[in-house]
PDB file of C-alpha atoms in Angstrom:
ATOM      1  CA  MET S 359      96.358  62.746 139.980  1.00 73.00           C
ATOM      2  CA  GLN S 360      97.534  65.042 137.255  1.00 80.00           C
ATOM      3  CA  LEU S 361      97.564  64.450 133.429  1.00 77.00           C
ATOM      4  CA  VAL S 362      99.008  66.741 130.757  1.00 83.00           C
ATOM      5  CA  VAL S 363      96.178  67.663 128.570  1.00 85.00           C
ATOM      6  CA  ALA S 364      97.754  70.246 126.199  1.00 88.00           C
ATOM      7  CA  ARG S 365     100.648  72.365 125.343  1.00 91.00           C
ATOM      8  CA  ILE S 366     100.275  75.968 124.480  1.00 93.00           C
ATOM      9  CA  GLY S 367     101.474  77.050 121.031  1.00 92.00           C
ATOM     10  CA  ARG S 368     101.990  80.351 119.434  1.00 94.00           C
ATOM     11  CA  ALA S 369      99.503  83.242 119.771  1.00 94.00           C
ATOM     12  CA  HIS S 370      96.789  83.719 117.504  1.00 94.00           C
ATOM     13  CA  GLY S 371      95.786  87.059 116.547  1.00 90.00           C
ATOM     14  CA  ILE S 372      96.074  90.347 118.950  1.00 92.00           C
ATOM     15  CA  LYS S 373      93.212  89.456 121.471  1.00 92.00           C
ATOM     16  CA  GLY S 374      95.017  86.887 123.552  1.00 93.00           C
ATOM     17  CA  GLU S 375      94.151  83.676 122.093  1.00 94.00           C
ATOM     18  CA  VAL S 376      96.710  80.850 121.720  1.00 95.00           C
ATOM     19  CA  THR S 377      96.884  77.590 119.730  1.00 93.00           C
ATOM     20  CA  VAL S 378      97.099  74.373 121.615  1.00 92.00           C
ATOM     21  CA  GLU S 379      98.495  71.070 120.965  1.00 88.00           C
ATOM     22  CA  VAL S 380      95.899  68.639 122.426  1.00 85.00           C
ATOM     23  CA  ARG S 381      97.191  65.803 124.494  1.00 79.00           C
ATOM     24  CA  THR S 382      93.933  64.274 125.645  1.00 76.00           C
ATOM     25  CA  ASP S 383      91.164  62.127 123.862  1.00 70.00           C
ATOM     26  CA  GLU S 384      88.669  64.199 125.808  1.00 73.00           C
ATOM     27  CA  PRO S 385      89.352  67.875 125.059  1.00 80.00           C
ATOM     28  CA  GLU S 386      85.596  68.808 125.328  1.00 79.00           C
ATOM     29  CA  LEU S 387      85.893  67.658 128.982  1.00 78.00           C
ATOM     30  CA  ARG S 388      89.263  68.871 129.916  1.00 84.00           C
ATOM     31  CA  LEU S 389      89.695  71.957 127.901  1.00 88.00           C
ATOM     32  CA  GLY S 390      86.107  73.655 128.026  1.00 88.00           C
ATOM     33  CA  PRO S 391      85.470  76.992 128.947  1.00 92.00           C
ATOM     34  CA  GLY S 392      85.627  77.498 133.149  1.00 92.00           C
ATOM     35  CA  ALA S 393      88.142  74.736 133.430  1.00 90.00           C
ATOM     36  CA  VAL S 394      91.096  75.471 135.684  1.00 92.00           C
ATOM     37  CA  LEU S 395      94.278  74.004 134.833  1.00 92.00           C
ATOM     38  CA  THR S 396      97.704  73.997 136.786  1.00 92.00           C
ATOM     39  CA  THR S 397     100.617  74.634 134.562  1.00 92.00           C
ATOM     40  CA  GLU S 398     104.416  73.502 133.823  1.00 89.00           C
ATOM     41  CA  PRO S 399     106.214  75.716 134.584  1.00 92.00           C
ATOM     42  CA  ALA S 400     103.837  76.383 137.963  1.00 89.00           C
ATOM     43  CA  SER S 401     104.756  80.210 137.525  1.00 89.00           C
ATOM     44  CA  ALA S 402     102.555  80.627 134.556  1.00 88.00           C
ATOM     45  CA  GLY S 403      99.425  79.414 136.202  1.00 83.00           C
ATOM     46  CA  PRO S 404      96.994  78.365 137.251  1.00 93.00           C
ATOM     47  CA  LEU S 405      94.996  79.350 134.082  1.00 94.00           C
ATOM     48  CA  THR S 406      91.406  79.369 133.655  1.00 94.00           C
ATOM     49  CA  ILE S 407      89.924  78.825 130.148  1.00 93.00           C
ATOM     50  CA  GLU S 408      87.707  81.547 129.234  1.00 94.00           C
ATOM     51  CA  THR S 409      86.788  80.543 125.672  1.00 93.00           C
ATOM     52  CA  GLY S 410      87.508  77.818 123.245  1.00 91.00           C
ATOM     53  CA  ARG S 411      87.010  77.379 119.440  1.00 91.00           C
ATOM     54  CA  VAL S 412      88.408  75.376 116.475  1.00 89.00           C
ATOM     55  CA  HIS S 413      89.902  77.515 113.684  1.00 89.00           C
ATOM     56  CA  SER S 414      91.363  75.537 110.610  1.00 87.00           C
ATOM     57  CA  GLY S 415      91.566  72.420 112.392  1.00 84.00           C
ATOM     58  CA  ARG S 416      93.403  73.801 115.562  1.00 87.00           C
ATOM     59  CA  LEU S 417      91.832  74.494 118.857  1.00 90.00           C
ATOM     60  CA  LEU S 418      92.233  78.037 120.026  1.00 93.00           C
ATOM     61  CA  LEU S 419      91.878  78.891 123.788  1.00 94.00           C
ATOM     62  CA  ARG S 420      91.773  82.130 125.610  1.00 95.00           C
ATOM     63  CA  PHE S 421      92.504  82.351 129.265  1.00 94.00           C
ATOM     64  CA  GLU S 422      91.008  84.839 131.881  1.00 94.00           C
ATOM     65  CA  GLY S 423      93.504  87.777 132.287  1.00 93.00           C
ATOM     66  CA  VAL S 424      95.154  87.178 129.076  1.00 93.00           C
ATOM     67  CA  ARG S 425      93.990  90.022 126.617  1.00 93.00           C
ATOM     68  CA  ASP S 426      96.795  90.742 124.233  1.00 94.00           C
ATOM     69  CA  ARG S 427      99.307  88.923 121.948  1.00 94.00           C
ATOM     70  CA  THR S 428     102.257  89.676 124.422  1.00 93.00           C
ATOM     71  CA  GLY S 429     100.456  88.000 127.077  1.00 93.00           C
ATOM     72  CA  ALA S 430      99.431  85.039 124.749  1.00 94.00           C
ATOM     73  CA  GLU S 431     103.126  84.635 123.535  1.00 94.00           C
ATOM     74  CA  ALA S 432     104.363  84.546 127.274  1.00 94.00           C
ATOM     75  CA  LEU S 433     102.559  81.371 127.740  1.00 95.00           C
ATOM     76  CA  ARG S 434     104.078  79.613 124.707  1.00 93.00           C
ATOM     77  CA  ASN S 435     105.374  75.950 125.385  1.00 93.00           C
ATOM     78  CA  THR S 436     103.553  75.924 128.751  1.00 93.00           C
ATOM     79  CA  LEU S 437     101.963  72.587 129.548  1.00 92.00           C
ATOM     80  CA  LEU S 438      98.459  72.460 130.833  1.00 92.00           C
ATOM     81  CA  ILE S 439      97.730  69.840 133.547  1.00 90.00           C
ATOM     82  CA  ALA S 440      94.187  68.614 134.590  1.00 87.00           C
ATOM     83  CA  ASP S 441      93.608  67.251 138.053  1.00 82.00           C
ATOM     84  CA  VAL S 442      91.914  63.883 137.642  1.00 76.00           C
ATOM     85  CA  ASP S 443      90.264  61.489 139.970  1.00 71.00           C
ATOM     86  CA  PRO S 444      92.544  58.103 139.708  1.00 66.00           C
ATOM     87  CA  GLU S 445      89.384  56.207 139.650  1.00 68.00           C
ATOM     88  CA  GLU S 446      88.082  57.915 136.757  1.00 67.00           C
ATOM     89  CA  LEU S 447      87.971  55.989 133.345  1.00 66.00           C
ATOM     90  CA  PRO S 448      87.706  57.262 129.786  1.00 68.00           C
ATOM     91  CA  GLU S 449      84.585  57.325 128.081  1.00 66.00           C
ATOM     92  CA  GLY S 450      85.626  54.764 125.418  1.00 66.00           C
ATOM     93  CA  GLU S 451      85.449  51.052 126.115  1.00 71.00           C
ATOM     94  CA  ASP S 452      89.108  50.489 124.541  1.00 74.00           C
ATOM     95  CA  GLU S 453      90.754  53.779 125.651  1.00 76.00           C
ATOM     96  CA  TYR S 454      93.061  54.020 128.710  1.00 80.00           C
ATOM     97  CA  TYR S 455      94.828  56.751 130.582  1.00 76.00           C
ATOM     98  CA  ASP S 456      98.649  56.425 130.554  1.00 78.00           C
ATOM     99  CA  HIS S 457      98.763  55.883 134.265  1.00 77.00           C
ATOM    100  CA  GLN S 458      96.693  52.732 133.605  1.00 82.00           C
ATOM    101  CA  LEU S 459      99.330  51.502 131.269  1.00 86.00           C
ATOM    102  CA  MET S 460     102.406  52.223 132.994  1.00 87.00           C
ATOM    103  CA  ASP S 461     104.191  49.465 134.549  1.00 91.00           C
ATOM    104  CA  LEU S 462     102.066  46.830 132.775  1.00 93.00           C
ATOM    105  CA  ASP S 463     103.918  43.474 131.883  1.00 94.00           C
ATOM    106  CA  VAL S 464     104.159  42.991 128.341  1.00 95.00           C
ATOM    107  CA  VAL S 465     103.630  39.535 127.048  1.00 94.00           C
ATOM    108  CA  THR S 466     103.409  37.803 123.566  1.00 92.00           C
ATOM    109  CA  VAL S 467     100.252  35.866 122.741  1.00 92.00           C
ATOM    110  CA  ASP S 468     102.235  32.670 123.541  1.00 91.00           C
ATOM    111  CA  GLY S 469     103.183  33.895 127.026  1.00 89.00           C
ATOM    112  CA  THR S 470     106.855  34.778 126.354  1.00 89.00           C
ATOM    113  CA  GLN S 471     107.688  37.846 128.688  1.00 92.00           C
ATOM    114  CA  VAL S 472     108.879  40.930 126.694  1.00 93.00           C
ATOM    115  CA  GLY S 473     109.079  43.508 129.607  1.00 93.00           C
ATOM    116  CA  ARG S 474     107.437  46.104 131.427  1.00 94.00           C
ATOM    117  CA  ILE S 475     105.782  49.266 129.916  1.00 93.00           C
ATOM    118  CA  THR S 476     108.014  52.391 131.222  1.00 92.00           C
ATOM    119  CA  GLU S 477     106.726  55.175 129.046  1.00 87.00           C
ATOM    120  CA  ILE S 478     104.022  55.869 126.504  1.00 85.00           C
ATOM    121  CA  SER S 479     105.214  58.314 123.759  1.00 82.00           C
ATOM    122  CA  HIS S 480     102.461  60.083 121.844  1.00 75.00           C
ATOM    123  CA  LEU S 481     103.386  60.697 118.232  1.00 73.00           C
ATOM    124  CA  ALA S 482     101.309  62.368 115.603  1.00 69.00           C
ATOM    125  CA  SER S 483     100.607  59.052 113.827  1.00 76.00           C
ATOM    126  CA  GLN S 484     100.272  56.784 116.734  1.00 81.00           C
ATOM    127  CA  ASP S 485     101.143  56.168 120.174  1.00 85.00           C
ATOM    128  CA  LEU S 486     104.145  53.809 121.330  1.00 89.00           C
ATOM    129  CA  PHE S 487     104.850  51.783 124.200  1.00 91.00           C
ATOM    130  CA  VAL S 488     108.489  52.148 125.554  1.00 92.00           C
ATOM    131  CA  VAL S 489     109.087  48.530 127.066  1.00 93.00           C
ATOM    132  CA  GLU S 490     111.985  47.832 129.348  1.00 93.00           C
ATOM    133  CA  ARG S 491     113.274  44.436 128.614  1.00 92.00           C
ATOM    134  CA  PRO S 492     114.663  42.160 131.505  1.00 91.00           C
ATOM    135  CA  ASP S 493     118.247  42.776 130.372  1.00 91.00           C
ATOM    136  CA  GLY S 494     117.705  46.721 130.595  1.00 90.00           C
ATOM    137  CA  THR S 495     117.365  47.397 126.846  1.00 90.00           C
ATOM    138  CA  GLU S 496     114.300  49.161 125.410  1.00 91.00           C
ATOM    139  CA  VAL S 497     111.860  48.060 122.577  1.00 91.00           C
ATOM    140  CA  LEU S 498     109.336  50.541 121.209  1.00 92.00           C
ATOM    141  CA  ILE S 499     105.973  48.759 120.397  1.00 92.00           C
ATOM    142  CA  PRO S 500     103.263  50.555 118.562  1.00 92.00           C
ATOM    143  CA  PHE S 501     100.068  50.843 120.468  1.00 91.00           C
ATOM    144  CA  VAL S 502      97.690  49.724 117.678  1.00 90.00           C
ATOM    145  CA  GLN S 503      94.998  46.932 117.668  1.00 89.00           C
ATOM    146  CA  GLU S 504      96.911  44.667 115.262  1.00 92.00           C
ATOM    147  CA  ILE S 505      99.798  44.464 117.586  1.00 92.00           C
ATOM    148  CA  VAL S 506      98.606  45.117 121.123  1.00 93.00           C
ATOM    149  CA  THR S 507      95.965  42.498 121.008  1.00 93.00           C
ATOM    150  CA  GLU S 508      94.652  42.875 124.719  1.00 91.00           C
ATOM    151  CA  ILE S 509      95.086  45.025 127.766  1.00 91.00           C
ATOM    152  CA  ASP S 510      94.237  43.216 130.746  1.00 90.00           C
ATOM    153  CA  LEU S 511      93.960  45.673 133.742  1.00 86.00           C
ATOM    154  CA  GLU S 512      93.092  43.075 136.335  1.00 87.00           C
ATOM    155  CA  GLU S 513      95.998  41.030 135.484  1.00 90.00           C
ATOM    156  CA  GLN S 514      98.328  44.008 134.872  1.00 92.00           C
ATOM    157  CA  ARG S 515      99.555  43.155 131.603  1.00 94.00           C
ATOM    158  CA  ALA S 516      99.470  43.950 127.814  1.00 94.00           C
ATOM    159  CA  ILE S 517      99.508  41.016 125.436  1.00 94.00           C
ATOM    160  CA  VAL S 518     101.077  41.651 121.908  1.00 94.00           C
ATOM    161  CA  ASP S 519     101.208  39.831 118.758  1.00 92.00           C
ATOM    162  CA  PRO S 520     104.404  41.374 117.061  1.00 91.00           C
ATOM    163  CA  PRO S 521     105.468  40.901 113.355  1.00 89.00           C
ATOM    164  CA  PRO S 522     108.714  39.329 113.144  1.00 86.00           C
ATOM    165  CA  GLY S 523     111.644  41.440 113.865  1.00 83.00           C
ATOM    166  CA  LEU S 524     109.708  43.998 116.158  1.00 85.00           C
ATOM    167  CA  ILE S 525     111.018  42.634 119.386  1.00 81.00           C
ATOM    168  CA  ASP S 526     113.404  39.979 118.260  1.00 75.00           C
ATOM    169  CA  ASP S 527     116.096  39.677 115.715  1.00 58.00           C
ATOM    170  CA  ARG S 528     114.463  36.852 113.597  1.00 52.00           C
ATOM    171  CA  ALA S 529     113.095  38.887 110.678  1.00 49.00           C
ATOM    172  CA  GLU S 530     113.842  37.762 107.326  1.00 53.00           C
ATOM    173  CA  ILE S 531     114.693  40.429 104.907  1.00 53.00           C
ATOM    174  CA  ALA S 532     113.369  39.829 101.512  1.00 54.00           C
ATOM    175  CA  SER S 533     114.730  42.103  98.784  1.00 52.00           C
ATOM    176  CA  SER S 534     114.317  41.904  94.958  1.00 54.00           C
ATOM    177  CA  ARG S 535     118.152  43.161  94.658  1.00 56.00           C
ATOM    178  CA  ASP S 536     119.144  40.167  96.532  1.00 51.00           C
ATOM    179  CA  ALA S 537     117.320  37.770  94.134  1.00 50.00           C
ATOM    180  CA  ALA S 538     118.920  39.652  91.302  1.00 52.00           C
ATOM    181  CA  ASP S 539     122.500  39.195  92.737  1.00 53.00           C
ATOM    182  CA  GLY S 540     121.621  35.401  93.013  1.00 53.00           C
ATOM    183  CA  ASP S 541     120.745  35.463  89.218  1.00 52.00           C
ATOM    184  CA  GLU S 542     124.122  36.761  88.148  1.00 51.00           C
ATOM    185  CA  ALA S 543     126.162  34.088  89.964  1.00 47.00           C
TER     186      ALA S 543
END
């Protein structure tokens, strides 16, 4: 199975290093020296990591055969893809690979069917489940412990405890402006 583990950003310096946007919780495992990664587009790779270091909070990588800024710039926006055994599990107890979460049924704590996870969107602040409802519409559910209370891989479901209004239209909107309008009447 293949997992996208990073996206190459801009060149750094003149010796072939690039910044990377890390898309894995295990960069030391997936993006270490000697790792051979396939690429998207395929014509850019495969790429073998020669060195890696952190500079000002960003991961910088250098690939074998890329020795100058021009070569590094040519790799910009390339996705780095690692081959992973489908049976392999993340190191952390409450961590999951995207493929483990895809197609899980999403139900509320009271058993109400919400839909099925069709995509996981990785944002800077948090991850989101894109859930397709039975009627074909979609709802976005933040993948945070306060809302996603349990992932049950054996039962193939994610149990959620959403706040009012996240998956339904029953949210009550309280506004101080509404209260002020009521005082004037």
